[in-house]
């Protein structure tokens, strides 16, 4: 397949940079990997056709320096930039700057990122598209006096959320007005420090909710969905275990939920890969829009496993001016896929980061197994960035078979030299509630409190 993009600069690092290089290479596109002083030995640098140093290890001076990235792109003659996830992936000003410099931004326009990246703007767009939203403030709260009035109208428990940003930062759940007054101040200060925007909004808190999200793709005119993912297994609102499809959804609810995601994306003439996130209330079978991520996501491989569509390749082609290559009726949904995130952390010690050198590595194989990673034997994990080492993804004919395959793959996997979250997933795969699909967005936090000692024992066995 011929793509109009000839030279793609990857403005990211780690496993997503490796993933993008692979997709670009299959399209015949030259790749340029930018890197910091700490990433000179990274796998992405070794794999790319060219590599350009953009500064010191500190992300603010390298991966978050728009000037350094744009300068590197111009110097090497790149005609497009892929932001991956994190860093500049959802930065509207950066997207505008790339286009302003005469290059293609692999993602939606700056205006779309700006509108959907702001949670209040996203709720307004959802309302206009007829998509159910969680009862809450109509928009950004003007001040705390207004916030108290709205909180009384919604009732408790409720959730305080930062208007900008993501990753769970700035979020508080409160059950009464006294707690609300105290936590609203703290949430605003945290949001201001993290995102430079202390704006808040509030919404009803749904207890025992499930996090379900729909993968969509748009080309500015057409939008299709690639079914949904179940992402309820979370620690501190960060996903650790993802599945596709969400088998607990009734068929009619699933159909409506996917249609809602498409309707929302069509409402904003979406171009590129995106994810529409919902909360699902298992008791009432209601679902509510919570936000849209205007980028490729960490968990996209489970969707690729059940549909057979290369989402990263698709988004590069669309950025290059192509239409979506598949129609909705041509997108299959076959079997069940699970992804677990392997981080360099010790789950037995409150997920203490564990950077170090990979002494040896054995990757599982066989049918239905995929390992997306950024490590190799001898690689030294730098302490400056997130701790994601890689993702183990499995697929089989149904959820029960996929869990069995995950257990087998985890037993084969060996990463020496550092501690990782592998023992956590070995334990979760054996847990009765996990095997029966009986969990919600708060389940893992309680499970971790109850299983700290057994996790420590398993970690010691692995180290022995």
PDB file of N, CA, C and O in Angstrom, residues 299-323:
ATOM      1  N   UNK A 299      -3.996   0.409  25.374  1.00  0.00           N
ATOM      2  CA  UNK A 299      -4.681  -0.882  25.277  1.00  0.00           C
ATOM      3  C   UNK A 299      -5.215  -1.197  23.875  1.00  0.00           C
ATOM      4  O   UNK A 299      -6.009  -2.138  23.713  1.00  0.00           O
ATOM      5  N   UNK A 300      -4.792  -0.466  22.860  1.00  0.00           N
ATOM      6  CA  UNK A 300      -5.332  -0.696  21.514  1.00  0.00           C
ATOM      7  C   UNK A 300      -5.069  -2.124  21.001  1.00  0.00           C
ATOM      8  O   UNK A 300      -5.849  -2.617  20.165  1.00  0.00           O
ATOM      9  N   UNK A 301      -4.025  -2.846  21.446  1.00  0.00           N
ATOM     10  CA  UNK A 301      -3.798  -4.195  20.888  1.00  0.00           C
ATOM     11  C   UNK A 301      -4.945  -5.178  21.109  1.00  0.00           C
ATOM     12  O   UNK A 301      -5.162  -6.055  20.268  1.00  0.00           O
ATOM     13  N   UNK A 302      -5.695  -5.070  22.218  1.00  0.00           N
ATOM     14  CA  UNK A 302      -6.784  -6.037  22.403  1.00  0.00           C
ATOM     15  C   UNK A 302      -7.851  -5.854  21.329  1.00  0.00           C
ATOM     16  O   UNK A 302      -8.473  -6.820  20.879  1.00  0.00           O
ATOM     17  N   UNK A 303      -8.057  -4.607  20.908  1.00  0.00           N
ATOM     18  CA  UNK A 303      -9.006  -4.349  19.823  1.00  0.00           C
ATOM     19  C   UNK A 303      -8.463  -4.906  18.509  1.00  0.00           C
ATOM     20  O   UNK A 303      -9.211  -5.488  17.710  1.00  0.00           O
ATOM     21  N   UNK A 304      -7.167  -4.737  18.290  1.00  0.00           N
ATOM     22  CA  UNK A 304      -6.568  -5.286  17.069  1.00  0.00           C
ATOM     23  C   UNK A 304      -6.675  -6.811  17.047  1.00  0.00           C
ATOM     24  O   UNK A 304      -6.858  -7.414  15.987  1.00  0.00           O
ATOM     25  N   UNK A 305      -6.575  -7.442  18.213  1.00  0.00           N
ATOM     26  CA  UNK A 305      -6.626  -8.903  18.265  1.00  0.00           C
ATOM     27  C   UNK A 305      -8.017  -9.449  17.915  1.00  0.00           C
ATOM     28  O   UNK A 305      -8.141 -10.518  17.324  1.00  0.00           O
ATOM     29  N   UNK A 306      -9.082  -8.744  18.286  1.00  0.00           N
ATOM     30  CA  UNK A 306     -10.424  -9.271  17.999  1.00  0.00           C
ATOM     31  C   UNK A 306     -10.950  -8.828  16.634  1.00  0.00           C
ATOM     32  O   UNK A 306     -11.920  -9.387  16.134  1.00  0.00           O
ATOM     33  N   UNK A 307     -10.335  -7.787  16.040  1.00  0.00           N
ATOM     34  CA  UNK A 307     -10.825  -7.300  14.741  1.00  0.00           C
ATOM     35  C   UNK A 307      -9.868  -7.597  13.592  1.00  0.00           C
ATOM     36  O   UNK A 307     -10.281  -7.571  12.428  1.00  0.00           O
ATOM     37  N   UNK A 308      -8.592  -7.822  13.901  1.00  0.00           N
ATOM     38  CA  UNK A 308      -7.611  -8.057  12.840  1.00  0.00           C
ATOM     39  C   UNK A 308      -7.209  -6.805  12.091  1.00  0.00           C
ATOM     40  O   UNK A 308      -6.560  -6.887  11.045  1.00  0.00           O
ATOM     41  N   UNK A 309      -7.577  -5.628  12.601  1.00  0.00           N
ATOM     42  CA  UNK A 309      -7.241  -4.363  11.942  1.00  0.00           C
ATOM     43  C   UNK A 309      -6.055  -3.713  12.647  1.00  0.00           C
ATOM     44  O   UNK A 309      -6.054  -3.594  13.871  1.00  0.00           O
ATOM     45  N   UNK A 310      -5.040  -3.291  11.881  1.00  0.00           N
ATOM     46  CA  UNK A 310      -3.886  -2.570  12.424  1.00  0.00           C
ATOM     47  C   UNK A 310      -4.288  -1.102  12.594  1.00  0.00           C
ATOM     48  O   UNK A 310      -4.312  -0.327  11.635  1.00  0.00           O
ATOM     49  N   UNK A 311      -4.606  -0.714  13.813  1.00  0.00           N
ATOM     50  CA  UNK A 311      -5.127   0.630  14.062  1.00  0.00           C
ATOM     51  C   UNK A 311      -4.078   1.715  13.849  1.00  0.00           C
ATOM     52  O   UNK A 311      -4.397   2.817  13.398  1.00  0.00           O
ATOM     53  N   UNK A 312      -2.823   1.428  14.168  1.00  0.00           N
ATOM     54  CA  UNK A 312      -1.775   2.443  13.994  1.00  0.00           C
ATOM     55  C   UNK A 312      -1.535   2.686  12.505  1.00  0.00           C
ATOM     56  O   UNK A 312      -1.388   3.834  12.059  1.00  0.00           O
ATOM     57  N   UNK A 313      -1.527   1.631  11.728  1.00  0.00           N
ATOM     58  CA  UNK A 313      -1.375   1.806  10.281  1.00  0.00           C
ATOM     59  C   UNK A 313      -2.555   2.591   9.720  1.00  0.00           C
ATOM     60  O   UNK A 313      -2.383   3.480   8.887  1.00  0.00           O
ATOM     61  N   UNK A 314      -3.745   2.279  10.211  1.00  0.00           N
ATOM     62  CA  UNK A 314      -4.945   2.957   9.725  1.00  0.00           C
ATOM     63  C   UNK A 314      -4.874   4.462  10.006  1.00  0.00           C
ATOM     64  O   UNK A 314      -5.208   5.283   9.152  1.00  0.00           O
ATOM     65  N   UNK A 315      -4.409   4.828  11.201  1.00  0.00           N
ATOM     66  CA  UNK A 315      -4.378   6.260  11.520  1.00  0.00           C
ATOM     67  C   UNK A 315      -3.294   6.985  10.723  1.00  0.00           C
ATOM     68  O   UNK A 315      -3.463   8.161  10.385  1.00  0.00           O
ATOM     69  N   UNK A 316      -2.208   6.317  10.388  1.00  0.00           N
ATOM     70  CA  UNK A 316      -1.178   6.938   9.544  1.00  0.00           C
ATOM     71  C   UNK A 316      -1.727   7.175   8.137  1.00  0.00           C
ATOM     72  O   UNK A 316      -1.537   8.246   7.542  1.00  0.00           O
ATOM     73  N   UNK A 317      -2.436   6.185   7.605  1.00  0.00           N
ATOM     74  CA  UNK A 317      -3.002   6.323   6.263  1.00  0.00           C
ATOM     75  C   UNK A 317      -4.023   7.458   6.216  1.00  0.00           C
ATOM     76  O   UNK A 317      -4.050   8.250   5.268  1.00  0.00           O
ATOM     77  N   UNK A 318      -4.862   7.553   7.239  1.00  0.00           N
ATOM     78  CA  UNK A 318      -5.868   8.622   7.274  1.00  0.00           C
ATOM     79  C   UNK A 318      -5.190   9.984   7.361  1.00  0.00           C
ATOM     80  O   UNK A 318      -5.584  10.934   6.679  1.00  0.00           O
ATOM     81  N   UNK A 319      -4.149  10.086   8.167  1.00  0.00           N
ATOM     82  CA  UNK A 319      -3.415  11.352   8.262  1.00  0.00           C
ATOM     83  C   UNK A 319      -2.813  11.724   6.910  1.00  0.00           C
ATOM     84  O   UNK A 319      -2.688  12.909   6.573  1.00  0.00           O
ATOM     85  N   UNK A 320      -2.473  10.711   6.119  1.00  0.00           N
ATOM     86  CA  UNK A 320      -1.907  10.955   4.797  1.00  0.00           C
ATOM     87  C   UNK A 320      -2.953  11.257   3.734  1.00  0.00           C
ATOM     88  O   UNK A 320      -2.605  11.425   2.564  1.00  0.00           O
ATOM     89  N   UNK A 321      -4.214  11.313   4.136  1.00  0.00           N
ATOM     90  CA  UNK A 321      -5.260  11.716   3.197  1.00  0.00           C
ATOM     91  C   UNK A 321      -6.154  10.604   2.715  1.00  0.00           C
ATOM     92  O   UNK A 321      -7.081  10.844   1.919  1.00  0.00           O
ATOM     93  N   UNK A 322      -5.934   9.360   3.178  1.00  0.00           N
ATOM     94  CA  UNK A 322      -6.763   8.236   2.742  1.00  0.00           C
ATOM     95  C   UNK A 322      -8.079   8.205   3.526  1.00  0.00           C
ATOM     96  O   UNK A 322      -8.184   8.758   4.618  1.00  0.00           O
ATOM     97  N   UNK A 323      -9.057   7.526   2.954  1.00  0.00           N
ATOM     98  CA  UNK A 323     -10.303   7.267   3.662  1.00  0.00           C
ATOM     99  C   UNK A 323     -10.141   5.993   4.513  1.00  0.00           C
ATOM    100  O   UNK A 323      -9.213   5.215   4.288  1.00  0.00           O
TER     101      UNK A 323
END
